[in-house]
mmCIF file of C-alpha atoms and ligand atoms in Angstrom:
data_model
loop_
_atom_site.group_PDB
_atom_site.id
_atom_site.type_symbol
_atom_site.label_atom_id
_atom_site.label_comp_id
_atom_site.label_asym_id
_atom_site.label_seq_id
_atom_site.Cartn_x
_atom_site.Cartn_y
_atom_site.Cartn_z
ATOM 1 C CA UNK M 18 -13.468 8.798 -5.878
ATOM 2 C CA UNK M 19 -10.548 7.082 -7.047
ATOM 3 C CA UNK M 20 -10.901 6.609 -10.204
ATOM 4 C CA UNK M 21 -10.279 10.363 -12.516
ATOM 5 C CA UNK M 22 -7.941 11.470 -14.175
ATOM 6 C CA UNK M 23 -5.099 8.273 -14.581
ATOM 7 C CA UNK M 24 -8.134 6.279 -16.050
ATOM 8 C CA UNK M 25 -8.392 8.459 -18.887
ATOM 9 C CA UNK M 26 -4.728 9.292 -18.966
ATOM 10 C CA UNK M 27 -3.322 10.429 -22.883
ATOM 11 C CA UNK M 28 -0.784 7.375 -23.054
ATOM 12 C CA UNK M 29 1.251 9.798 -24.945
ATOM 13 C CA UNK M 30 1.317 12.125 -21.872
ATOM 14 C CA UNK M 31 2.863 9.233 -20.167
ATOM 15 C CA UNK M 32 5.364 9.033 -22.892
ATOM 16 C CA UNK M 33 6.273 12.879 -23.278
ATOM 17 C CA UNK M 34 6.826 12.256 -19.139
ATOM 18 C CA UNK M 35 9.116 9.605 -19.375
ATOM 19 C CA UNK M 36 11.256 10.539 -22.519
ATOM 20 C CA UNK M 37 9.702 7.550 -23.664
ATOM 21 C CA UNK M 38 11.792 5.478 -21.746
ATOM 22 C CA UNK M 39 10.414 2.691 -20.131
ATOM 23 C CA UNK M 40 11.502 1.056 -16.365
ATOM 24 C CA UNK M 41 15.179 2.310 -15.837
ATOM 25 C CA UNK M 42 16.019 0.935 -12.384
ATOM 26 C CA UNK M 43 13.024 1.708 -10.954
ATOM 27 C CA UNK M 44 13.181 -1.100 -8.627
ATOM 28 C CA UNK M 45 15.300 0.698 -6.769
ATOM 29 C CA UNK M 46 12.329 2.371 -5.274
ATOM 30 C CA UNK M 47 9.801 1.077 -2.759
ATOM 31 C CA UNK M 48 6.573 2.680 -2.350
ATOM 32 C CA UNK M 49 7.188 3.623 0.825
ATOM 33 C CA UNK M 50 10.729 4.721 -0.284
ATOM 34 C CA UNK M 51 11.188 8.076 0.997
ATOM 35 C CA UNK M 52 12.276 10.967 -1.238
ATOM 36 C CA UNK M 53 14.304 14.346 -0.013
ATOM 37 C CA UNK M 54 15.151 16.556 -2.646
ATOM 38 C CA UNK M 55 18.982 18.000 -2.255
ATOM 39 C CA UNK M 56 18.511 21.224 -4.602
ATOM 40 C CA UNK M 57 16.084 23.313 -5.400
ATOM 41 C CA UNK M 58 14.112 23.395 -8.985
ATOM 42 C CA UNK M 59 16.265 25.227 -12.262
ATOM 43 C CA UNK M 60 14.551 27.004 -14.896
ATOM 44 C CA UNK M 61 13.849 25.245 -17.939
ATOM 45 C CA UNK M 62 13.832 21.708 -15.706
ATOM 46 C CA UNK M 63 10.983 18.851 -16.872
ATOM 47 C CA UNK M 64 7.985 20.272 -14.854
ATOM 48 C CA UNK M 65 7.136 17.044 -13.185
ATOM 49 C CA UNK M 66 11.106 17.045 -11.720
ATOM 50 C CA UNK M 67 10.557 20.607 -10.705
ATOM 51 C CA UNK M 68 7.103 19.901 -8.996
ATOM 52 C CA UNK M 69 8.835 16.391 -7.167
ATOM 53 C CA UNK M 70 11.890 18.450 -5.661
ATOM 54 C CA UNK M 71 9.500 21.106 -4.362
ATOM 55 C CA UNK M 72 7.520 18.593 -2.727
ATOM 56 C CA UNK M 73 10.067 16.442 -1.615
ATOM 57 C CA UNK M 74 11.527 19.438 0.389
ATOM 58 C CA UNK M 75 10.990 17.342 3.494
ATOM 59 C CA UNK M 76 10.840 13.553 3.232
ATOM 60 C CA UNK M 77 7.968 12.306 0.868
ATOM 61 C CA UNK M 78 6.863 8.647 -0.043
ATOM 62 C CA UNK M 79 7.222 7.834 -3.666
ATOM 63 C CA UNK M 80 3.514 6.725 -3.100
ATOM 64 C CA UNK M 81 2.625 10.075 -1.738
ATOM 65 C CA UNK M 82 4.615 12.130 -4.422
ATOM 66 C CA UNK M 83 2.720 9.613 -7.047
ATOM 67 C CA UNK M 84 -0.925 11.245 -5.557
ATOM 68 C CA UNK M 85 0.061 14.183 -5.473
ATOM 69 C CA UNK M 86 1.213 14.607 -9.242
ATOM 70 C CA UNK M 87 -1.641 12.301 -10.392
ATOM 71 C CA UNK M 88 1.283 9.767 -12.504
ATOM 72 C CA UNK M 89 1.268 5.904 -12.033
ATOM 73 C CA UNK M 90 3.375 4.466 -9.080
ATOM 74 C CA UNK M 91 5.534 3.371 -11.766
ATOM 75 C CA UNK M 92 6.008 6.322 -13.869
ATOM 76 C CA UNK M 93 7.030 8.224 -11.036
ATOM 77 C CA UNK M 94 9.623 5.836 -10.127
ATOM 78 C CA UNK M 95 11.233 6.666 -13.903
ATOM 79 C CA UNK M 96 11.308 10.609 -12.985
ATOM 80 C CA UNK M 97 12.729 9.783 -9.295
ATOM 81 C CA UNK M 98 15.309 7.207 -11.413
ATOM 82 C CA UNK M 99 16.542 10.890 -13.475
ATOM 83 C CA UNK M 100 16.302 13.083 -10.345
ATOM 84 C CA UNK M 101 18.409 10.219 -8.105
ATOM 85 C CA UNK M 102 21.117 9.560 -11.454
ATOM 86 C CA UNK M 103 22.020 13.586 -11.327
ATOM 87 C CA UNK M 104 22.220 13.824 -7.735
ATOM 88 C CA UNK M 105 19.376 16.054 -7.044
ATOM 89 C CA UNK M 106 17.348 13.446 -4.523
ATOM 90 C CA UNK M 107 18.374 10.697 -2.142
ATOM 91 C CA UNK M 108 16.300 7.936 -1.576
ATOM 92 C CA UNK M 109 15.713 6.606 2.085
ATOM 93 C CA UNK M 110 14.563 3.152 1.180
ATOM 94 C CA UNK M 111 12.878 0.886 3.958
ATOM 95 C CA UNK M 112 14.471 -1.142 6.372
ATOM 96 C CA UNK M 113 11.700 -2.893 7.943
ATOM 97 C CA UNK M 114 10.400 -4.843 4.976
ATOM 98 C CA UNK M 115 9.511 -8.453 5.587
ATOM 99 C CA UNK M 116 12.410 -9.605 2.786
ATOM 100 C CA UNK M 117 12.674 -13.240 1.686
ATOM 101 C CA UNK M 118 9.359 -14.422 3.116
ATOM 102 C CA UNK M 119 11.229 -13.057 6.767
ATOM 103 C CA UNK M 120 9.967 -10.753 9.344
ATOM 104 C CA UNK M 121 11.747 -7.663 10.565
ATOM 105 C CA UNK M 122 13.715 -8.856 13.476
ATOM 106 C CA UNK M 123 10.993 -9.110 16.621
ATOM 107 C CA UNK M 124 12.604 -5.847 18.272
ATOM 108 C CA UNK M 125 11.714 -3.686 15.339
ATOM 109 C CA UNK M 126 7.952 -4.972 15.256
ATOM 110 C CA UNK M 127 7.851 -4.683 19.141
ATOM 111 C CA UNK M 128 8.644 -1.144 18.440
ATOM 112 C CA UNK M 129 5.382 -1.312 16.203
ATOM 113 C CA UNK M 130 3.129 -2.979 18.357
ATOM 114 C CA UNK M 131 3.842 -0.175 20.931
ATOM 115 C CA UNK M 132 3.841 3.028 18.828
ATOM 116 C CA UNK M 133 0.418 1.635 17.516
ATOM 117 C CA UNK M 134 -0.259 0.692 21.242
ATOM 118 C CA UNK M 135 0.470 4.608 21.926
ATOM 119 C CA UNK M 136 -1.417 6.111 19.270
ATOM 120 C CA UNK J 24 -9.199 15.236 -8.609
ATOM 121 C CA UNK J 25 -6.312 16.592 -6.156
ATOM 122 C CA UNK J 26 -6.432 20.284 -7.296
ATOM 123 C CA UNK J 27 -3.511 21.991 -5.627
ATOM 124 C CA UNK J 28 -2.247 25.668 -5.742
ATOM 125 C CA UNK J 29 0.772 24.461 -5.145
ATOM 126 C CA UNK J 30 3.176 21.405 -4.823
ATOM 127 C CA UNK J 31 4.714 22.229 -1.782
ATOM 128 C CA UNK J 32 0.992 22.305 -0.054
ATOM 129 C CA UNK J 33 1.720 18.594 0.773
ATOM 130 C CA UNK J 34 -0.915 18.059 3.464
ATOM 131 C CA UNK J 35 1.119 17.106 6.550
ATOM 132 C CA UNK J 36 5.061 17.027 5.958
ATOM 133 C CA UNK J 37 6.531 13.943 7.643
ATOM 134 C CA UNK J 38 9.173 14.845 9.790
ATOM 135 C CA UNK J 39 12.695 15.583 8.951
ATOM 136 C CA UNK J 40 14.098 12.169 10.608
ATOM 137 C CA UNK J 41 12.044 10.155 8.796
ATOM 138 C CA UNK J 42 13.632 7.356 7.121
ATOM 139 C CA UNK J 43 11.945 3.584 7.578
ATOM 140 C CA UNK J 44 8.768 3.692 5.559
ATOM 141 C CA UNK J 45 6.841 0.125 6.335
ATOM 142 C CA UNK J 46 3.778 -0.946 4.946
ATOM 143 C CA UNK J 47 0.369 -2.727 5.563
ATOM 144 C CA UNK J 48 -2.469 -3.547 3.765
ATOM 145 C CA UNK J 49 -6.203 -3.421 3.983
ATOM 146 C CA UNK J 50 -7.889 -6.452 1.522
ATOM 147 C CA UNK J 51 -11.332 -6.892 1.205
ATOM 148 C CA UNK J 52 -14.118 -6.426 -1.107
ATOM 149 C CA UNK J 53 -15.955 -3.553 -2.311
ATOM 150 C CA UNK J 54 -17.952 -1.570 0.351
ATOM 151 C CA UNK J 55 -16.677 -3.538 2.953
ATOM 152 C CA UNK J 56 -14.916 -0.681 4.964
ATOM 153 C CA UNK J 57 -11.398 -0.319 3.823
ATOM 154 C CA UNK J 58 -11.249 3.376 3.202
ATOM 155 C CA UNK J 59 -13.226 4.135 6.164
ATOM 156 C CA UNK J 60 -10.738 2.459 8.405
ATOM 157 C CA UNK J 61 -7.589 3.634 6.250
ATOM 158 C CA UNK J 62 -9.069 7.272 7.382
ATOM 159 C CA UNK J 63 -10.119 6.346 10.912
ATOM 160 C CA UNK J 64 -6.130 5.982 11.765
ATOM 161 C CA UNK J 65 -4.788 7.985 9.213
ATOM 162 C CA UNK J 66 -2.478 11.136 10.460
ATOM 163 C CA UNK J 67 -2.991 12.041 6.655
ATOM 164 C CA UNK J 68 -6.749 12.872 4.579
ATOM 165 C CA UNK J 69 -6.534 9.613 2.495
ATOM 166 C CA UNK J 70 -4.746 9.698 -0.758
ATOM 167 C CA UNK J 71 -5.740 7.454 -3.483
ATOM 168 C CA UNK J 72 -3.209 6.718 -6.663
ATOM 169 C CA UNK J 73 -3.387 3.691 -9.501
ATOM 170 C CA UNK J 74 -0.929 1.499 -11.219
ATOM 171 C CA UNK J 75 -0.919 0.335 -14.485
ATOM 172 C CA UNK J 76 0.997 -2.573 -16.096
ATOM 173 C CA UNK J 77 1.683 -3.630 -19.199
ATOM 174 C CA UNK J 78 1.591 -6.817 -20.124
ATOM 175 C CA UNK J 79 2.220 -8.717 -23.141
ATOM 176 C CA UNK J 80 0.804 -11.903 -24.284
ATOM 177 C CA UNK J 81 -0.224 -13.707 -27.625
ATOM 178 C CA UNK J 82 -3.722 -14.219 -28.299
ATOM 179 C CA UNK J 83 -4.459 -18.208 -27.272
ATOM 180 C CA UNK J 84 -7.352 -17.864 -30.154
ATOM 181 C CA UNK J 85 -5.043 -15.992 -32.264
ATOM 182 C CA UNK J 86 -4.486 -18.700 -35.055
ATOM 183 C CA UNK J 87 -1.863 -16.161 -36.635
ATOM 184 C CA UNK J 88 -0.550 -15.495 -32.636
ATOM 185 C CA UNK J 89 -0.036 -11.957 -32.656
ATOM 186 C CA UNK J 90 1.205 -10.507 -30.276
ATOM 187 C CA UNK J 91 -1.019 -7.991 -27.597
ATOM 188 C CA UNK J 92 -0.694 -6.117 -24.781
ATOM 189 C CA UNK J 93 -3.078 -5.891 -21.868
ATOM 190 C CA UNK J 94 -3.147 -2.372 -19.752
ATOM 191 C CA UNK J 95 -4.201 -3.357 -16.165
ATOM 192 C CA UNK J 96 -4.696 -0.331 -13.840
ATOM 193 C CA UNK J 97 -5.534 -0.682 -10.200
ATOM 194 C CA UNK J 98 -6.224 1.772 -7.857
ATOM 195 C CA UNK J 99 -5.919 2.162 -4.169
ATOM 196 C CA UNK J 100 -6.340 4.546 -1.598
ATOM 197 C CA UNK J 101 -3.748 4.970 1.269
ATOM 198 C CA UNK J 102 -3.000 6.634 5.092
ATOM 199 C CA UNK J 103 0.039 6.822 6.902
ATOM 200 C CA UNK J 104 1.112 7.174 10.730
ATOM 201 C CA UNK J 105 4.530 8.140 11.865
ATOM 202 C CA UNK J 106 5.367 5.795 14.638
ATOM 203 C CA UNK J 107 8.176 6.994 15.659
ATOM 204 C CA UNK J 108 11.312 8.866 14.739
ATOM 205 C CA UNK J 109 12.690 7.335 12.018
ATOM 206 C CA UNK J 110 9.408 4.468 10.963
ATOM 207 C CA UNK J 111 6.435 5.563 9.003
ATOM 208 C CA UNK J 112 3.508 2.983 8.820
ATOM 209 C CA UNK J 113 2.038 3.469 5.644
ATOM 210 C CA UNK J 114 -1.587 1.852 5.340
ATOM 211 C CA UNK J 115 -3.100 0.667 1.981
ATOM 212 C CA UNK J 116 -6.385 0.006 0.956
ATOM 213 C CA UNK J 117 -6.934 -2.195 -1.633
ATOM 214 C CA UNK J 118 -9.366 -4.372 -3.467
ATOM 215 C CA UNK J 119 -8.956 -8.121 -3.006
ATOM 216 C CA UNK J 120 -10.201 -8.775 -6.963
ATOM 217 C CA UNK J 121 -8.250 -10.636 -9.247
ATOM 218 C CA UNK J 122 -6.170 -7.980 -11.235
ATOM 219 C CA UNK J 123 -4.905 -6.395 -7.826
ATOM 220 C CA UNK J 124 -3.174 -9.624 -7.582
ATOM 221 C CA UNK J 125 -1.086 -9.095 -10.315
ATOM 222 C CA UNK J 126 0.360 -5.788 -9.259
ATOM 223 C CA UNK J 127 0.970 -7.434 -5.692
ATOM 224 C CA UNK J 128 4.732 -8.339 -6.553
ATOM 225 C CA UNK J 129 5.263 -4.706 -7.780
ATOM 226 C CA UNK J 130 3.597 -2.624 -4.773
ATOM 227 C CA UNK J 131 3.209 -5.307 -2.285
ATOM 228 C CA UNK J 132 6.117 -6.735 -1.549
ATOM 229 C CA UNK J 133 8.040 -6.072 1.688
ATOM 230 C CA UNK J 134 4.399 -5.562 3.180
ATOM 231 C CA UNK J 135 4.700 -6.526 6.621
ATOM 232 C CA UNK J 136 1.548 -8.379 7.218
ATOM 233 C CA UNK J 137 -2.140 -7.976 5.787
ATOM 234 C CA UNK J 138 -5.859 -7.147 7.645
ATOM 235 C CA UNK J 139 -8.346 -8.810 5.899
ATOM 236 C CA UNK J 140 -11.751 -7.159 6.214
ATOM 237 C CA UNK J 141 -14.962 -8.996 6.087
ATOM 238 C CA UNK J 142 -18.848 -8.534 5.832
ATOM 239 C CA UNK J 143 -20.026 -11.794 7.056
ATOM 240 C CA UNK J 144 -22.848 -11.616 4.785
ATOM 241 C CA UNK J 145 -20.861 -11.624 1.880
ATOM 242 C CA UNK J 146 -17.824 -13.994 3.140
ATOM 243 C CA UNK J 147 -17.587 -15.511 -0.118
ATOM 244 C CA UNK J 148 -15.856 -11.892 -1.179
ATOM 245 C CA UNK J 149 -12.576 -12.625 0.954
ATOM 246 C CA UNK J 150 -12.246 -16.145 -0.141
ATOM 247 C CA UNK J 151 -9.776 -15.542 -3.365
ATOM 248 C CA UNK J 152 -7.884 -12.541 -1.175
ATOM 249 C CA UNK J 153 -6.904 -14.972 1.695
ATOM 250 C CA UNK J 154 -6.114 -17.486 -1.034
ATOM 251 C CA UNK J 155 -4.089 -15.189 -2.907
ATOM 252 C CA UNK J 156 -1.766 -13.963 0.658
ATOM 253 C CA UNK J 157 -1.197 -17.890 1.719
ATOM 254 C CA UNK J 158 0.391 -18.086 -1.821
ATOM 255 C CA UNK J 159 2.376 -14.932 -0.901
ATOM 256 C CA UNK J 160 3.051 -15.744 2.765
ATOM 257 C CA UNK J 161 1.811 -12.522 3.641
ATOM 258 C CA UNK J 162 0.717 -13.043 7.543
ATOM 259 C CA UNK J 163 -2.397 -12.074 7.970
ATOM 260 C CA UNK J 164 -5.624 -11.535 10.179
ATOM 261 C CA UNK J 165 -8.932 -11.739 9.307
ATOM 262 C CA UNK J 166 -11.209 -8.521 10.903
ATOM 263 C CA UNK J 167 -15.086 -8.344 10.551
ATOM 264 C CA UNK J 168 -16.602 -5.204 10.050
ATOM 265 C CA UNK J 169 -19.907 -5.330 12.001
ATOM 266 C CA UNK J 170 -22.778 -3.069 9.596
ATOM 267 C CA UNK J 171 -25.528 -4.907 11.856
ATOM 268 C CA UNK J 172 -25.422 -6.637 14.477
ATOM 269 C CA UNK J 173 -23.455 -10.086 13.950
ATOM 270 C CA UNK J 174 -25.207 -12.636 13.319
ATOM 271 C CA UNK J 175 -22.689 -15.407 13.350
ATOM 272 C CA UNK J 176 -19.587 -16.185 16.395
ATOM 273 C CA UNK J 177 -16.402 -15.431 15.713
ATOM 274 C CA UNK J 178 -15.580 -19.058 15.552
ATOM 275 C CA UNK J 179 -17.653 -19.572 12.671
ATOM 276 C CA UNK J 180 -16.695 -17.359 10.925
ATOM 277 C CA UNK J 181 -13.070 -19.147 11.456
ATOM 278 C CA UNK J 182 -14.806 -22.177 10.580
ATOM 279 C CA UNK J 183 -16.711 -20.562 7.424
ATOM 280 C CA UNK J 184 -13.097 -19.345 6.065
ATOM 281 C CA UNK J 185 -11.290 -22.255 7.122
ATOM 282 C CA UNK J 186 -8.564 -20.529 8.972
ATOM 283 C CA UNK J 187 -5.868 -21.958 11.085
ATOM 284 C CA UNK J 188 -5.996 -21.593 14.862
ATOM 285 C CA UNK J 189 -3.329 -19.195 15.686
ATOM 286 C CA UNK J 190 -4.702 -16.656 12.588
ATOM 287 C CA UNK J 191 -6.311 -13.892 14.411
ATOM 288 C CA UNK J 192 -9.973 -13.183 13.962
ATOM 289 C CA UNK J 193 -11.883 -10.001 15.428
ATOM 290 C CA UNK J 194 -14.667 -8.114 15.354
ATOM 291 C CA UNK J 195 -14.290 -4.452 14.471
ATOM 292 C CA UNK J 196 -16.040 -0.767 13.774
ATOM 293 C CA UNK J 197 -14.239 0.481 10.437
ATOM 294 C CA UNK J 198 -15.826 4.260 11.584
ATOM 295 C CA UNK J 199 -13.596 4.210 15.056
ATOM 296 C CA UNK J 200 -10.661 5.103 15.313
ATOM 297 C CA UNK J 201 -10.552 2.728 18.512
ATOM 298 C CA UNK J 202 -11.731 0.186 17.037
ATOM 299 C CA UNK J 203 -9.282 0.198 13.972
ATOM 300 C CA UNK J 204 -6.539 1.124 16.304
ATOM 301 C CA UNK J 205 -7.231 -2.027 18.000
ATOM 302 C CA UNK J 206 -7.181 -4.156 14.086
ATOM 303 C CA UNK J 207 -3.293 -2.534 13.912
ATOM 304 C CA UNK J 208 -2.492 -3.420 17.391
ATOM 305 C CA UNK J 209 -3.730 -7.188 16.653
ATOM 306 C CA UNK J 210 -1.575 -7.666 13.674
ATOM 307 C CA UNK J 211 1.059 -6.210 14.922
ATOM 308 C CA UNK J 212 0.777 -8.403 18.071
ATOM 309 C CA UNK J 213 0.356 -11.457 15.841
ATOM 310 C CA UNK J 214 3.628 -10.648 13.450
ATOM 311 C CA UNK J 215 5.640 -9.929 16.580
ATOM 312 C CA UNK J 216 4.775 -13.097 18.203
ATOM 313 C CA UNK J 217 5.248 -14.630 14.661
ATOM 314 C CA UNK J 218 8.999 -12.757 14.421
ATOM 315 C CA UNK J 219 9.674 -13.323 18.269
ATOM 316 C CA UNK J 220 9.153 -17.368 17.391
ATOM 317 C CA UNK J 221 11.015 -18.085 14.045
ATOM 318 C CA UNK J 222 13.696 -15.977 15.967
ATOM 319 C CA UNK J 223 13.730 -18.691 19.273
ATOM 320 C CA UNK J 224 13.620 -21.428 16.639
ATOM 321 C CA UNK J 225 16.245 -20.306 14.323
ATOM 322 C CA UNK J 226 18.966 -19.677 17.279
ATOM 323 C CA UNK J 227 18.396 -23.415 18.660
HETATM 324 N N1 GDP Z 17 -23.017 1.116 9.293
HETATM 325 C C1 GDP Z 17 -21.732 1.003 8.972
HETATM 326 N N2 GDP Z 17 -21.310 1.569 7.835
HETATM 327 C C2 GDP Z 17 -19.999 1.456 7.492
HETATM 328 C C3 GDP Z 17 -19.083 0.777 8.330
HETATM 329 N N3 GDP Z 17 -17.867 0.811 7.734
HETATM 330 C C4 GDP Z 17 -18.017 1.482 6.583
HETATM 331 N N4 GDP Z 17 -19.306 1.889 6.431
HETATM 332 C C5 GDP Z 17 -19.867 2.583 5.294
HETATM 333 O O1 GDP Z 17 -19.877 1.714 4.184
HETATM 334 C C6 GDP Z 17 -19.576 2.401 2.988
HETATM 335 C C7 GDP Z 17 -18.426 1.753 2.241
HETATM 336 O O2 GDP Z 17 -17.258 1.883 2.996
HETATM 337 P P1 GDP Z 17 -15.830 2.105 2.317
HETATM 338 O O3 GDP Z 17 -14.862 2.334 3.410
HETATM 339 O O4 GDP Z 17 -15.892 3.122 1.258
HETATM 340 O O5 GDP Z 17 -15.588 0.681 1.646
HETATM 341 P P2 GDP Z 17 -14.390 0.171 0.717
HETATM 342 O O6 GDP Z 17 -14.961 -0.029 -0.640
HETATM 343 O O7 GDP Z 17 -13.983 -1.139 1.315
HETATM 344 O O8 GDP Z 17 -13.295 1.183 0.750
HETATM 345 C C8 GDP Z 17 -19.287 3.845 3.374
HETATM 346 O O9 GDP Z 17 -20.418 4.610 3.111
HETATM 347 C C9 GDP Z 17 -19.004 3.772 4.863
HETATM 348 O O10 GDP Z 17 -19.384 4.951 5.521
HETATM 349 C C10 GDP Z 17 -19.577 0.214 9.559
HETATM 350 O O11 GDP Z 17 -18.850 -0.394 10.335
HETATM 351 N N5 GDP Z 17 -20.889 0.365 9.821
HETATM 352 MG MG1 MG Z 18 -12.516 2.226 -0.821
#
């Protein structure tokens, strides 16, 4: 099920997608980062940045947008790095990460343990 | 593998408020029930991605010690559930063998706590996973997905994995939504109560 397409990926697709750049400041992005595209696609744009800000129309997971165009978690995060440095997406990263080996503060995982309570 | 007429056919749009993504994630090993729970509680059909990395090294029985690289992919599936508002739980599956461990820094971090799912007749499989999330400090609980009727207590199964006291341990149906509910609600319970007390101890 999971395994397809990436496994046989042409490592010089990967390249032709990237501009052969490797990691710009991808860290910037979390998987669970979410994307909202600010413009809509231009003709003659990279395909894969066209494809992102149509998905990304409402917010989208960099995780999510990954599935969907069928790239590496961290190839994705190199387009989103291009689409973010000309202003065409914003990134809402995560708040409630547990950062420096800390929790969230117990309010915000109270507000877990009930919305999961409520499912 | 996802053939789509069209990009903006993204299954279930989160809504427009959205803006806390958090994650948590599903270890165990193969077969033992992590996708079926991932898509028990999923608002989303499960979506599966990889990661590769690049790594390079020099050959240890290299005598001339060129240098190589070494492609590791891992894949994992994933479900999410908008919780409220603004926070969207994000739920990955993954499996607990020993290259996932080197991506865990990359996708893994910031993950709020961990379920670890066993098969009690294959406990031996969840052995290097718990290892691997003490050396994180990734809380965690430990939930047994029952494919017969159990054959062992609870508490020797503790015992059998040699896991504190206050680390949850539970039995649980993968195919329920109830039942998997009821894993989320028992982590969460656990990292709140973990929160709630390094909170009381760091204001003394
Ligand atoms: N009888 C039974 N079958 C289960 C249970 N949980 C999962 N399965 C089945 O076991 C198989 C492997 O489960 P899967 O979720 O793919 O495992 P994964 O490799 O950990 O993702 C699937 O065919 C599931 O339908 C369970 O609690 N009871
Ligand atoms: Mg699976």
């Amino acid at each position: 099920m999971i395994r397809g397409a990436l496994d046989n990926e042409d490592p010089d697709r990967l390249y032709t997608v990237t501009g052969g750049r490797s990691r710009a400041d991808e860290s910037v992005f979390d998987m669970v980062t979410l994307i909202v595209s600010e413009c809509e696609p231009v003709p003659g744009m990279q395909s894969e940045h066209a494809r992102i800000l149509r998905m990304c129309r409402g917010p989208l997971s960099v995780v999510e947008i990954s599935s969907y165009l069928d790239l590496p978690v961290s190839v994705v995060k190199i387009l989103l790095c291009d689409l973010l440095d000309t202003g065409r997406i914003t990134a809402r990263h995560p708040h409630a990460a547990r950062t420096g080996g800390r929790l969230p503060e117990p309010e915000t995982l109270k507000k877990v343990l009930v919305a999961l309570q409520n499912l | 593998m996802h053939s789509r007429t069209s990009d903006s056919a993204v299954d279930a749009p989160l809504r427009e408020s959205a803006s806390d993504g958090l994650k948590i994630v599903i270890v165990g090993g193969f077969g033992v029930g992590k996708t079926t729970m991932v898509q028990s509680v999923s608002e989303i059909r499960p979506l599966s991605t990889e990661e590769t990395m690049t790594q390079a090294g020099i050959g240890i029985d290299d005598a001339s010690f060129v240098q190589h690289k070494t492609t590791t992919t891992v894949a994992f599936d994933f479900g999410r559930i908008s919780l409220d508002e603004q926070m969207v739980l994000y739920l990955f599956g993954a499996p607990g063998q020993e290259r996932f461990w080197f991506l865990w820094d990359r996708l893994f971090s910031g993950t709020l706590g961990a379920v670890v799912l066993v098969d009690t007749n294959r406990l031996a499989d969840s052995w290097y996973a718990l290892d691997r999330l003490e050396h994180h400090g990734t809380p965690f609980i430990v939930a047994r997905n029952n494919f017969t009727e159990p054959q062992h207590t609870l508490e020797e199964v503790r015992e059998a994995l040699d896991l504190p006291p206050e680390v949850p341990v539970i039995d649980c149906d993968a195919r329920t939504r109830d039942s998997s509910k009821n894993v989320l609600v028992t982590l969460a319970r656990y990292l709140y109560s973990l929160s709630a007390t390094s909170a009381v101890g760091s204001t003394v």
